[in-house]
mmCIF file of C-alpha atoms in Angstrom:
data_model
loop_
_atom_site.group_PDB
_atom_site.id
_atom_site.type_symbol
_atom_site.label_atom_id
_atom_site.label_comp_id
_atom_site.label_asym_id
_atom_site.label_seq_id
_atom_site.Cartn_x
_atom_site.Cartn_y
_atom_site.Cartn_z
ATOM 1 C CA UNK A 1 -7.920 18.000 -42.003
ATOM 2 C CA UNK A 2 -7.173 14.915 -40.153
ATOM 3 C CA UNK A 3 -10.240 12.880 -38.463
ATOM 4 C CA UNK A 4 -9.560 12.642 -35.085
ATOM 5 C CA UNK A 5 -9.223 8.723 -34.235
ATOM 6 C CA UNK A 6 -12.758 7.659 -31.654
ATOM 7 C CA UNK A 7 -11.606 6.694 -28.049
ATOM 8 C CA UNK A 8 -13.173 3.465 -27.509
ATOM 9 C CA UNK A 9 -13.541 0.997 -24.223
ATOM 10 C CA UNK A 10 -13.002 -2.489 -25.036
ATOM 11 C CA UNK A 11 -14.525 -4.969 -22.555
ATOM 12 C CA UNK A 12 -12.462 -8.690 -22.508
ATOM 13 C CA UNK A 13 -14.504 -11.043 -20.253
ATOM 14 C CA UNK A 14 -14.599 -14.880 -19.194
ATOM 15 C CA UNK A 15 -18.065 -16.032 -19.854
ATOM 16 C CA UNK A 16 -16.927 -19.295 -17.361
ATOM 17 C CA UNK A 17 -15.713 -16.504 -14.376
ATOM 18 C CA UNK A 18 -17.229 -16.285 -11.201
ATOM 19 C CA UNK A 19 -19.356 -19.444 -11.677
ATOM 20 C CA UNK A 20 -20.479 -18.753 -14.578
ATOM 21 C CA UNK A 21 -21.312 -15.076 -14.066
ATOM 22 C CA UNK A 22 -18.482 -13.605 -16.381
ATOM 23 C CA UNK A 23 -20.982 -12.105 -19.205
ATOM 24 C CA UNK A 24 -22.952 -10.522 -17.209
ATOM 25 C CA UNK A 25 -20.483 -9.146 -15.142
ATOM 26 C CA UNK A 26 -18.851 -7.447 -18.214
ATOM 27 C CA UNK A 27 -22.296 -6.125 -18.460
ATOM 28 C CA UNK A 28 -22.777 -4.299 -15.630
ATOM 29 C CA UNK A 29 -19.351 -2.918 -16.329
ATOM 30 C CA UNK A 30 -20.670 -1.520 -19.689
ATOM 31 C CA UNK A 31 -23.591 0.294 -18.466
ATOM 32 C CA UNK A 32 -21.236 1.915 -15.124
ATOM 33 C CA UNK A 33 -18.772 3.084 -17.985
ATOM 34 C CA UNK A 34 -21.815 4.721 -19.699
ATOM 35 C CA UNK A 35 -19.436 5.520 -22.505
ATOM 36 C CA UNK A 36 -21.373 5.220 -25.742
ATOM 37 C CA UNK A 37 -17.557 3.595 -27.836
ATOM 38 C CA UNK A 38 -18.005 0.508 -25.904
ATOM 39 C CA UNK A 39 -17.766 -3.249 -26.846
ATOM 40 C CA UNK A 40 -17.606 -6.742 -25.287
ATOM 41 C CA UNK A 41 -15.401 -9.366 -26.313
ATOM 42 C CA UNK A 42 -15.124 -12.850 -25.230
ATOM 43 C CA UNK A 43 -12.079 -13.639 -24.479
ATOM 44 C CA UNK A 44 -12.643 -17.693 -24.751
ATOM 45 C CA UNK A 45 -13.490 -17.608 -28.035
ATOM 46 C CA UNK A 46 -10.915 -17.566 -30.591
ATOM 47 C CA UNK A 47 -12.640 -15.544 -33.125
ATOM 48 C CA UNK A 48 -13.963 -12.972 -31.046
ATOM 49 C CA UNK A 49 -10.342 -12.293 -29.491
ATOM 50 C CA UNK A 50 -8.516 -12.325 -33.173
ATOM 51 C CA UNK A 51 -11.443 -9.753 -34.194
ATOM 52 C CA UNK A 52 -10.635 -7.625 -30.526
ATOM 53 C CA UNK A 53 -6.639 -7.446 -31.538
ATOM 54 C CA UNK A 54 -7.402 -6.232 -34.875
ATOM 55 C CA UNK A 55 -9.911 -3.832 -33.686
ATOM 56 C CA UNK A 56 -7.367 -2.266 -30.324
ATOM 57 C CA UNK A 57 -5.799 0.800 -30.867
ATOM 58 C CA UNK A 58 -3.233 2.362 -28.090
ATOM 59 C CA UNK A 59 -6.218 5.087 -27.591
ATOM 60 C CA UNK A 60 -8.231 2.849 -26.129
ATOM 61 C CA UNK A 61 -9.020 1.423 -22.927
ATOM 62 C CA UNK A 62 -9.039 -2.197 -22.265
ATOM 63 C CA UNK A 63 -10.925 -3.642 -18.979
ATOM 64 C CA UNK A 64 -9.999 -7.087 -18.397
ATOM 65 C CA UNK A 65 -13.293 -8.897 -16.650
ATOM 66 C CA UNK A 66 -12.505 -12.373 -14.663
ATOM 67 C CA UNK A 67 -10.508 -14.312 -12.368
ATOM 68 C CA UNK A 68 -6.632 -15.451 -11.480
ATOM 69 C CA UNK A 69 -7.568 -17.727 -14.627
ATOM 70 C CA UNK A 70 -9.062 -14.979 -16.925
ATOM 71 C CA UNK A 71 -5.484 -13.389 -16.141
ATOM 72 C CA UNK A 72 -3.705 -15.750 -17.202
ATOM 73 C CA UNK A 73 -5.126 -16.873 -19.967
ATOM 74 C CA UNK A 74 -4.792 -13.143 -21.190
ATOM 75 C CA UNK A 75 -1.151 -12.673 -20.408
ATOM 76 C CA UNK A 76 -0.064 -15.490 -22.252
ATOM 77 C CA UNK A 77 -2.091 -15.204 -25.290
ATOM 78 C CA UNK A 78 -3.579 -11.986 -25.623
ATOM 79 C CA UNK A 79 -1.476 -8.906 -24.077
ATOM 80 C CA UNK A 80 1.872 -9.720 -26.076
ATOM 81 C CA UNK A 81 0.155 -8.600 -29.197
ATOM 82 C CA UNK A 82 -1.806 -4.772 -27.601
ATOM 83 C CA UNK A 83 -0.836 -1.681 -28.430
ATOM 84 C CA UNK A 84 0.467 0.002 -25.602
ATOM 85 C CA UNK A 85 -3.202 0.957 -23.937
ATOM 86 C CA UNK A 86 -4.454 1.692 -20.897
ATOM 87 C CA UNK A 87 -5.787 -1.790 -19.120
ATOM 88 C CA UNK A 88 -7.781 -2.130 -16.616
ATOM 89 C CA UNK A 89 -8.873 -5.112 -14.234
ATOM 90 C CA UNK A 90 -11.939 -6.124 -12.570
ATOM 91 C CA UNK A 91 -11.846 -8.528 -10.444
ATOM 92 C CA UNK A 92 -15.529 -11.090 -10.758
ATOM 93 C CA UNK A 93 -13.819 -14.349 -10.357
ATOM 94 C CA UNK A 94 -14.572 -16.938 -7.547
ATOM 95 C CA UNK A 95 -11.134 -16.585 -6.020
ATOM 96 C CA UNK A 96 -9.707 -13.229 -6.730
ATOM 97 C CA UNK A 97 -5.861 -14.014 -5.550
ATOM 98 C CA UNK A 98 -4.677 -11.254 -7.812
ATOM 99 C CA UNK A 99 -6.624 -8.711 -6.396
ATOM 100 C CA UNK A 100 -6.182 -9.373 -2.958
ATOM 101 C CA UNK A 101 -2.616 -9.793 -2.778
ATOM 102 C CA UNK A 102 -2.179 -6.111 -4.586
ATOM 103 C CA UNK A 103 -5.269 -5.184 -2.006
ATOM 104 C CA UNK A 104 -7.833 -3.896 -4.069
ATOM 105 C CA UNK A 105 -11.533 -4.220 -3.692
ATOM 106 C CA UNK A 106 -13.416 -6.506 -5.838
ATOM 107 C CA UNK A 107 -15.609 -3.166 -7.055
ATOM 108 C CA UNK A 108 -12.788 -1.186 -8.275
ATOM 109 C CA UNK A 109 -10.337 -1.753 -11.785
ATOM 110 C CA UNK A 110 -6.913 -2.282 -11.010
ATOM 111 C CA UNK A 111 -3.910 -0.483 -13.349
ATOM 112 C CA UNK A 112 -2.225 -3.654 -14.821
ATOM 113 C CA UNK A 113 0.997 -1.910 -15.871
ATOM 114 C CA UNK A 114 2.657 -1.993 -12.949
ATOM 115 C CA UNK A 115 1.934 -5.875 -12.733
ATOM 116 C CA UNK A 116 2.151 -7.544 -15.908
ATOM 117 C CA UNK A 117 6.164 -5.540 -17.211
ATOM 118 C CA UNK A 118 8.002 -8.314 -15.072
ATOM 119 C CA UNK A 119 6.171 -12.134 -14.517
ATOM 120 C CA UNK A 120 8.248 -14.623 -13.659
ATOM 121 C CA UNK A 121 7.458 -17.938 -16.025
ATOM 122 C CA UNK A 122 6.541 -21.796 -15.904
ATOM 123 C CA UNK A 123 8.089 -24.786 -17.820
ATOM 124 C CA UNK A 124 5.925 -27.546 -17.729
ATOM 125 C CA UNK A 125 5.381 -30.380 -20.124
ATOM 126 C CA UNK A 126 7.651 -28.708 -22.455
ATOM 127 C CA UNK A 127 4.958 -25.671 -22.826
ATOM 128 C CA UNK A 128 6.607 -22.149 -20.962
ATOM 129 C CA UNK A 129 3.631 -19.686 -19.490
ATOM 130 C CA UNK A 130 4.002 -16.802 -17.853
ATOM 131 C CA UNK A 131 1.786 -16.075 -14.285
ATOM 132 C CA UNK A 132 0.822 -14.139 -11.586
ATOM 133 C CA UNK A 133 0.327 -15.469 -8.379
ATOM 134 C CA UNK A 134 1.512 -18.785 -8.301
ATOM 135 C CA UNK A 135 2.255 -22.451 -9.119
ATOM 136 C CA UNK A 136 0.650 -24.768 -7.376
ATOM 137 C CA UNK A 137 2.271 -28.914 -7.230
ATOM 138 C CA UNK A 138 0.486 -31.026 -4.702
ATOM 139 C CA UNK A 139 -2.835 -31.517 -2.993
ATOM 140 C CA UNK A 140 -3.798 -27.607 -4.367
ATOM 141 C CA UNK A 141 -3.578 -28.891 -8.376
ATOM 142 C CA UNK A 142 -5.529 -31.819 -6.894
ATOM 143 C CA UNK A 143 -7.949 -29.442 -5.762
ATOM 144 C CA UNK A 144 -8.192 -27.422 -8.940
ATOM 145 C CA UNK A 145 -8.859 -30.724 -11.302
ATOM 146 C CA UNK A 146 -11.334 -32.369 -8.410
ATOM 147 C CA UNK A 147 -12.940 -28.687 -8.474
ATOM 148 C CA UNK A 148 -13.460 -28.757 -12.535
ATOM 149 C CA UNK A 149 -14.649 -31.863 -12.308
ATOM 150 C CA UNK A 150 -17.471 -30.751 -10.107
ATOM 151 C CA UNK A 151 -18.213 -27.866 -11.929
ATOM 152 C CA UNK A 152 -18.954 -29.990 -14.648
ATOM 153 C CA UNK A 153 -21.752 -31.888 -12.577
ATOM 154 C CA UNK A 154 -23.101 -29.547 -10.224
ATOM 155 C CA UNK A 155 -24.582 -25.929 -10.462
ATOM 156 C CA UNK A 156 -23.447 -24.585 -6.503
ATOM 157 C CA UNK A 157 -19.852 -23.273 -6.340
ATOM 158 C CA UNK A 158 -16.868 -25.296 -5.575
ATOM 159 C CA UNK A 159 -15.793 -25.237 -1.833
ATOM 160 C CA UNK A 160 -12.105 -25.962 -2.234
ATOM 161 C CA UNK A 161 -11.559 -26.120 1.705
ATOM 162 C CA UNK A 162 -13.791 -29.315 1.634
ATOM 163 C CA UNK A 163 -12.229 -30.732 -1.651
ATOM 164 C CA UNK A 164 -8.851 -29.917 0.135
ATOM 165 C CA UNK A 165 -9.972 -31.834 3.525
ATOM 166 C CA UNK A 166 -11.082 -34.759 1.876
ATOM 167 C CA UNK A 167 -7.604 -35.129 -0.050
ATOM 168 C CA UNK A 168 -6.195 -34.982 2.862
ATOM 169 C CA UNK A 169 -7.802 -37.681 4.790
ATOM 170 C CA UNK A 170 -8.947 -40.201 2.218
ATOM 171 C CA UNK A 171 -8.232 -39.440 -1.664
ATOM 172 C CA UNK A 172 -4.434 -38.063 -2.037
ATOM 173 C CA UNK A 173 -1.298 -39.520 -1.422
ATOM 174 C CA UNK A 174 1.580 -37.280 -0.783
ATOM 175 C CA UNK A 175 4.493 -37.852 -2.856
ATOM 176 C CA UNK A 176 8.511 -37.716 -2.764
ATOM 177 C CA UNK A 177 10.133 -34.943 -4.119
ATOM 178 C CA UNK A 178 13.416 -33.438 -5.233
ATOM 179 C CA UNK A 179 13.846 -29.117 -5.171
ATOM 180 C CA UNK A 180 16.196 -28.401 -7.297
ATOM 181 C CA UNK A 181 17.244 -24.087 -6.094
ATOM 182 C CA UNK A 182 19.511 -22.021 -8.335
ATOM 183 C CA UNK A 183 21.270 -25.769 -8.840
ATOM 184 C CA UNK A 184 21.367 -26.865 -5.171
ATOM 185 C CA UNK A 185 19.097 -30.025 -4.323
ATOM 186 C CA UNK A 186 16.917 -30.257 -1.995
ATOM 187 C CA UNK A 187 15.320 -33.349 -0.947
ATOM 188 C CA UNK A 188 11.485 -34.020 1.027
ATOM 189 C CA UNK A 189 9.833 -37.545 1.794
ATOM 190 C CA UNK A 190 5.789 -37.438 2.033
ATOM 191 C CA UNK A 191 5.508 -34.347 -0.118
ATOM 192 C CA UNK A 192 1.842 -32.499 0.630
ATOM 193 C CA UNK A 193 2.453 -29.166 -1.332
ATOM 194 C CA UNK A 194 4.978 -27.599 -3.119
ATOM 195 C CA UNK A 195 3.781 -24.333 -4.646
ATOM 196 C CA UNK A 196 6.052 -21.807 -6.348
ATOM 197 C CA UNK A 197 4.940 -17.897 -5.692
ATOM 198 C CA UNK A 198 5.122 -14.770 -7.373
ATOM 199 C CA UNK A 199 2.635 -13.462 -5.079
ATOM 200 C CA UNK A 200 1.406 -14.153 -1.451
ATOM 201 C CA UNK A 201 -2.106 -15.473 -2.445
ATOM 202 C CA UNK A 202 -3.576 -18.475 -4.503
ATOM 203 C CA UNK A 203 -6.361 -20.743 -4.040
ATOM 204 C CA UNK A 204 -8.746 -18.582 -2.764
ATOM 205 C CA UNK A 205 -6.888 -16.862 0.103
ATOM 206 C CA UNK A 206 -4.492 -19.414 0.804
ATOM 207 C CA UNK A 207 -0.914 -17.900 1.552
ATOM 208 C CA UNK A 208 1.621 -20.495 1.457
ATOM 209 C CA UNK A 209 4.623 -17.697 0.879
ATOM 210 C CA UNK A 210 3.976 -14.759 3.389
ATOM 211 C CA UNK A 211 7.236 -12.803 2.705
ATOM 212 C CA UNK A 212 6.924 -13.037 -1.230
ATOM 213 C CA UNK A 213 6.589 -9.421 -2.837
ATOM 214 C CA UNK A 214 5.655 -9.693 -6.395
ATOM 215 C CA UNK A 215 6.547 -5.811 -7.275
ATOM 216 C CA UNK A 216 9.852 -6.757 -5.209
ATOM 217 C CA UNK A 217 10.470 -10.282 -7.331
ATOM 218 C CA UNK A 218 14.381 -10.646 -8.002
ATOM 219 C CA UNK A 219 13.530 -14.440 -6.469
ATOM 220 C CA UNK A 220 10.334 -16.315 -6.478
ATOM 221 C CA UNK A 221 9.436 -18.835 -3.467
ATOM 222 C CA UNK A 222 8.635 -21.993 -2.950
ATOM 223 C CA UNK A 223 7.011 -24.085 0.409
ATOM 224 C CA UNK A 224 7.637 -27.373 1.039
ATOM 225 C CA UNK A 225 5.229 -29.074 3.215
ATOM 226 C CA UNK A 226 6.359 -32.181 4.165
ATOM 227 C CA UNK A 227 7.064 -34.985 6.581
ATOM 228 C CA UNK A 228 4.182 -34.901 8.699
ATOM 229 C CA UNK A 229 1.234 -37.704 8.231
ATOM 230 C CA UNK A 230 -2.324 -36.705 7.807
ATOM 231 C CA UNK A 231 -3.694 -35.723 11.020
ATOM 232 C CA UNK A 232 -0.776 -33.642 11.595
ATOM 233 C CA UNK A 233 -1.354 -32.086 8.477
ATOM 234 C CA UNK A 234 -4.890 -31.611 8.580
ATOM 235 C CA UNK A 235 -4.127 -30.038 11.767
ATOM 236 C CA UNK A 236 -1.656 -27.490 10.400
ATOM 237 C CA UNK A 237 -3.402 -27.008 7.061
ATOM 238 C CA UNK A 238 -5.878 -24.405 8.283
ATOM 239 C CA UNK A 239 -2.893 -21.969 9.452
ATOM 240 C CA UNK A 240 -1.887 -21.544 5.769
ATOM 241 C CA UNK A 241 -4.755 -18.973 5.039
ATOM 242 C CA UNK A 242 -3.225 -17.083 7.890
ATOM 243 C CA UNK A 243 0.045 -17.580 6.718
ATOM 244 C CA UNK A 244 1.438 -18.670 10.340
ATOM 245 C CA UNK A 245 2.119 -22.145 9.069
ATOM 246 C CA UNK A 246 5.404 -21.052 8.416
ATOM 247 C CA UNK A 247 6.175 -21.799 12.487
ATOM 248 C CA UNK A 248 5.808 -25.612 11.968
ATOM 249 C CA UNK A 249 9.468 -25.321 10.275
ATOM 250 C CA UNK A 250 9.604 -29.102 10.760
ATOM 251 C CA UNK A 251 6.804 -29.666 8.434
ATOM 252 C CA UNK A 252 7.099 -26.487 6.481
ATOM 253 C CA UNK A 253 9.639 -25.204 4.516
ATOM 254 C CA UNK A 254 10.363 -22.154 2.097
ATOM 255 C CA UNK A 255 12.992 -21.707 -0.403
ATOM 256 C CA UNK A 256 13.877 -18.366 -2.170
ATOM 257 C CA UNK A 257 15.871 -18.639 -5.708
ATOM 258 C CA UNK A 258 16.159 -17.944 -9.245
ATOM 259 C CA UNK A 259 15.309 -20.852 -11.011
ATOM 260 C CA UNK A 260 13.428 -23.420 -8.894
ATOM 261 C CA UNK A 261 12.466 -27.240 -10.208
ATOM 262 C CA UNK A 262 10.178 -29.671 -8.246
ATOM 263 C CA UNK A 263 9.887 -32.984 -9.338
ATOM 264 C CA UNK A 264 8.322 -35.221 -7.774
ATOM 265 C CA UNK A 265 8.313 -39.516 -8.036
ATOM 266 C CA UNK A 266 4.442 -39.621 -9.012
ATOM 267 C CA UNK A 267 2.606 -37.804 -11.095
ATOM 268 C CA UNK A 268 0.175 -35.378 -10.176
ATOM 269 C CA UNK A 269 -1.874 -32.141 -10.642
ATOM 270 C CA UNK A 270 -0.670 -28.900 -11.081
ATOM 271 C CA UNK A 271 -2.265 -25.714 -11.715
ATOM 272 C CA UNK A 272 -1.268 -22.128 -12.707
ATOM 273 C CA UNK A 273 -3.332 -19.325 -11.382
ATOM 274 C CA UNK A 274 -6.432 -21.872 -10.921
ATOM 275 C CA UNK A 275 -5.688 -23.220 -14.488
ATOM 276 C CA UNK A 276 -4.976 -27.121 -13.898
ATOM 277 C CA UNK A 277 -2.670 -29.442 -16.016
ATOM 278 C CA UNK A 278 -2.906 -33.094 -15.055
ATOM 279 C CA UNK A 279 -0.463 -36.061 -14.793
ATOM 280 C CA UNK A 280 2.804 -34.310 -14.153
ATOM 281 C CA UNK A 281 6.119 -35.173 -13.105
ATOM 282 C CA UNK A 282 7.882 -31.413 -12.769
ATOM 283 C CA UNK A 283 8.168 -28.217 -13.448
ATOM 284 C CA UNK A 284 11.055 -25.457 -13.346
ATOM 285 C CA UNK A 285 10.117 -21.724 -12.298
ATOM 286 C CA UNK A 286 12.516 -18.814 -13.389
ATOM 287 C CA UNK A 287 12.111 -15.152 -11.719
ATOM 288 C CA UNK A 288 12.298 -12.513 -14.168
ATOM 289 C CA UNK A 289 14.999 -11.176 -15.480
ATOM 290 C CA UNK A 290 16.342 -8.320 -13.709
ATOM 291 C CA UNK A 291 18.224 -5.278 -15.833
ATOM 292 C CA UNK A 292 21.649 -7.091 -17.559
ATOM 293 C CA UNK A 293 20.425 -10.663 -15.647
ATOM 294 C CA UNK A 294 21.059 -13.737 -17.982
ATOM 295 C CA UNK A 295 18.733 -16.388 -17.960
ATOM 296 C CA UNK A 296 19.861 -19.692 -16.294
ATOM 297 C CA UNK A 297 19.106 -22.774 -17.561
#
């Protein structure tokens, strides 16, 4: 007689996640599933995640524990190579974007199927990714590497609305910048942001692209905030977590394409889904591809 193959629950979890609350977080997740098959992995360590792959069978359920980063880091490394499981997401990172741009509360899972069969992808520094909510070119990757370098130094959580105010007034320098849309140019003088979006949400509530539907994602978006100096800016920035920035069209801006390149004439921060690169030029953003859609160079 065949042995009938065990049903386990496989717990992936950012030990860094929700300042620094990821561990126990997948936790308290174990003892709610009070399934007795259940195991942790952490998903940061290399051996640990090589030892979870081999281990995953497509009768088992996967909960994914962290934040936009956690997310990221697992759909370009990790669920390429899964069985075709069920996976679940709980949301226990600082910022959440992901979860409250497909409006779920932070104590339920999320089904990840319906998110992860179509992501739109990110060239930068010769490295493709693939992400969720969004691609961020400006003051917000300035944000994200002044944030980690707090983090390193300090035990409270990063306020990212004070990192971003302080940019504004005293530390960053806006840039010029060339958008490049399905092989039209566009170009902006005095450059504050100029985030690419597969969703409506990123840094922590933010909602630079209002109208962007990432189930709906034929294009991705981009906003261009530009022109105005830095009062006028710091007076306008606030609006953006309402989304009703979008009114200043003067100052703001948003494209819709296929493939969509910034570049920009000084180097600078970027990040994707909270994860920050420094000291770049550019990056080029293609949309999925739809049915019998070709990829464009």
């Amino acid at each position: 007689m065949e042995q009938t193959k065990q049903k386990h629950i496989r717990i992936l979890y950012n030990p860094k996640a929700g300042n620094g609350e990821g561990k126990q977080t997948a936790e308290a997740v174990w003892l709610y599933s009070k399934e007795p098959n259940t195991d942790c992995y952490d998903l940061t360590d290399p051996r640990v995640c090589e030892q979870f792959i081999k281990e995953v069978t497509a009768d088992d359920t996967v909960i994914l524990c962290g934040g936009d980063g956690t997310l990221m880091q697992f759909v370009n490394s990790v669920e390429p190579l899964l069985p075709n499981c069920r996976l679940l997401y709980y949301a226990s990172g600082s910022g959440n974007d992901f979860a409250r741009d497909v409006d779920s509360p932070k104590s339920e899972s999320i089904d990840l199927f319906p998110y992860l069969s179509n992501l739109p992808s990110v060239t930068v520094n010769g490295q493709t990714y693939r992400f969720l909510n969004g691609v961020g070119f400006g003051i917000d990757g300035y944000c994200c590497e002044e944030g980690d370098r707090l983090r390193k130094t300090a035990k409270k959580a990063v306020n990212y609305t004070k990192i971003a105010i302080k940019g504004l007034l005293f530390h960053y320098h806006p840039t010029n910048a060339v958008v490049t849309v399905d092989g039209v140019e566009h170009r902006y003088r005095n450059v504050w942001l100029a985030p690419t979006m597969n969703g409506r949400y990123y840094g922590g509530g933010m909602i630079p692209t209002p109208g962007q539907d990432r189930l709906h994602n034929e294009t991705v978006s981009t906003l261009i905030m530009h022109g105005a100096g830095k009062l006028r800016t710091l007076f306008i920035f606030p609006s953006i977590f309402k989304g009703t920035h979008i009114r200043h069209k003067n100052v703001c801006e948003v494209l819709h394409g296929r493939v969509i390149s910034v570049a920009f004439d000084n180097p600078t921060p970027l990040q994707i889904d909270g994860e920050t690169f420094t000291n770049v030029t550019d990056y080029t953003v293609r949309a999925p591809l739809q049915n019998d859609d070709t990829k464009t160079s």
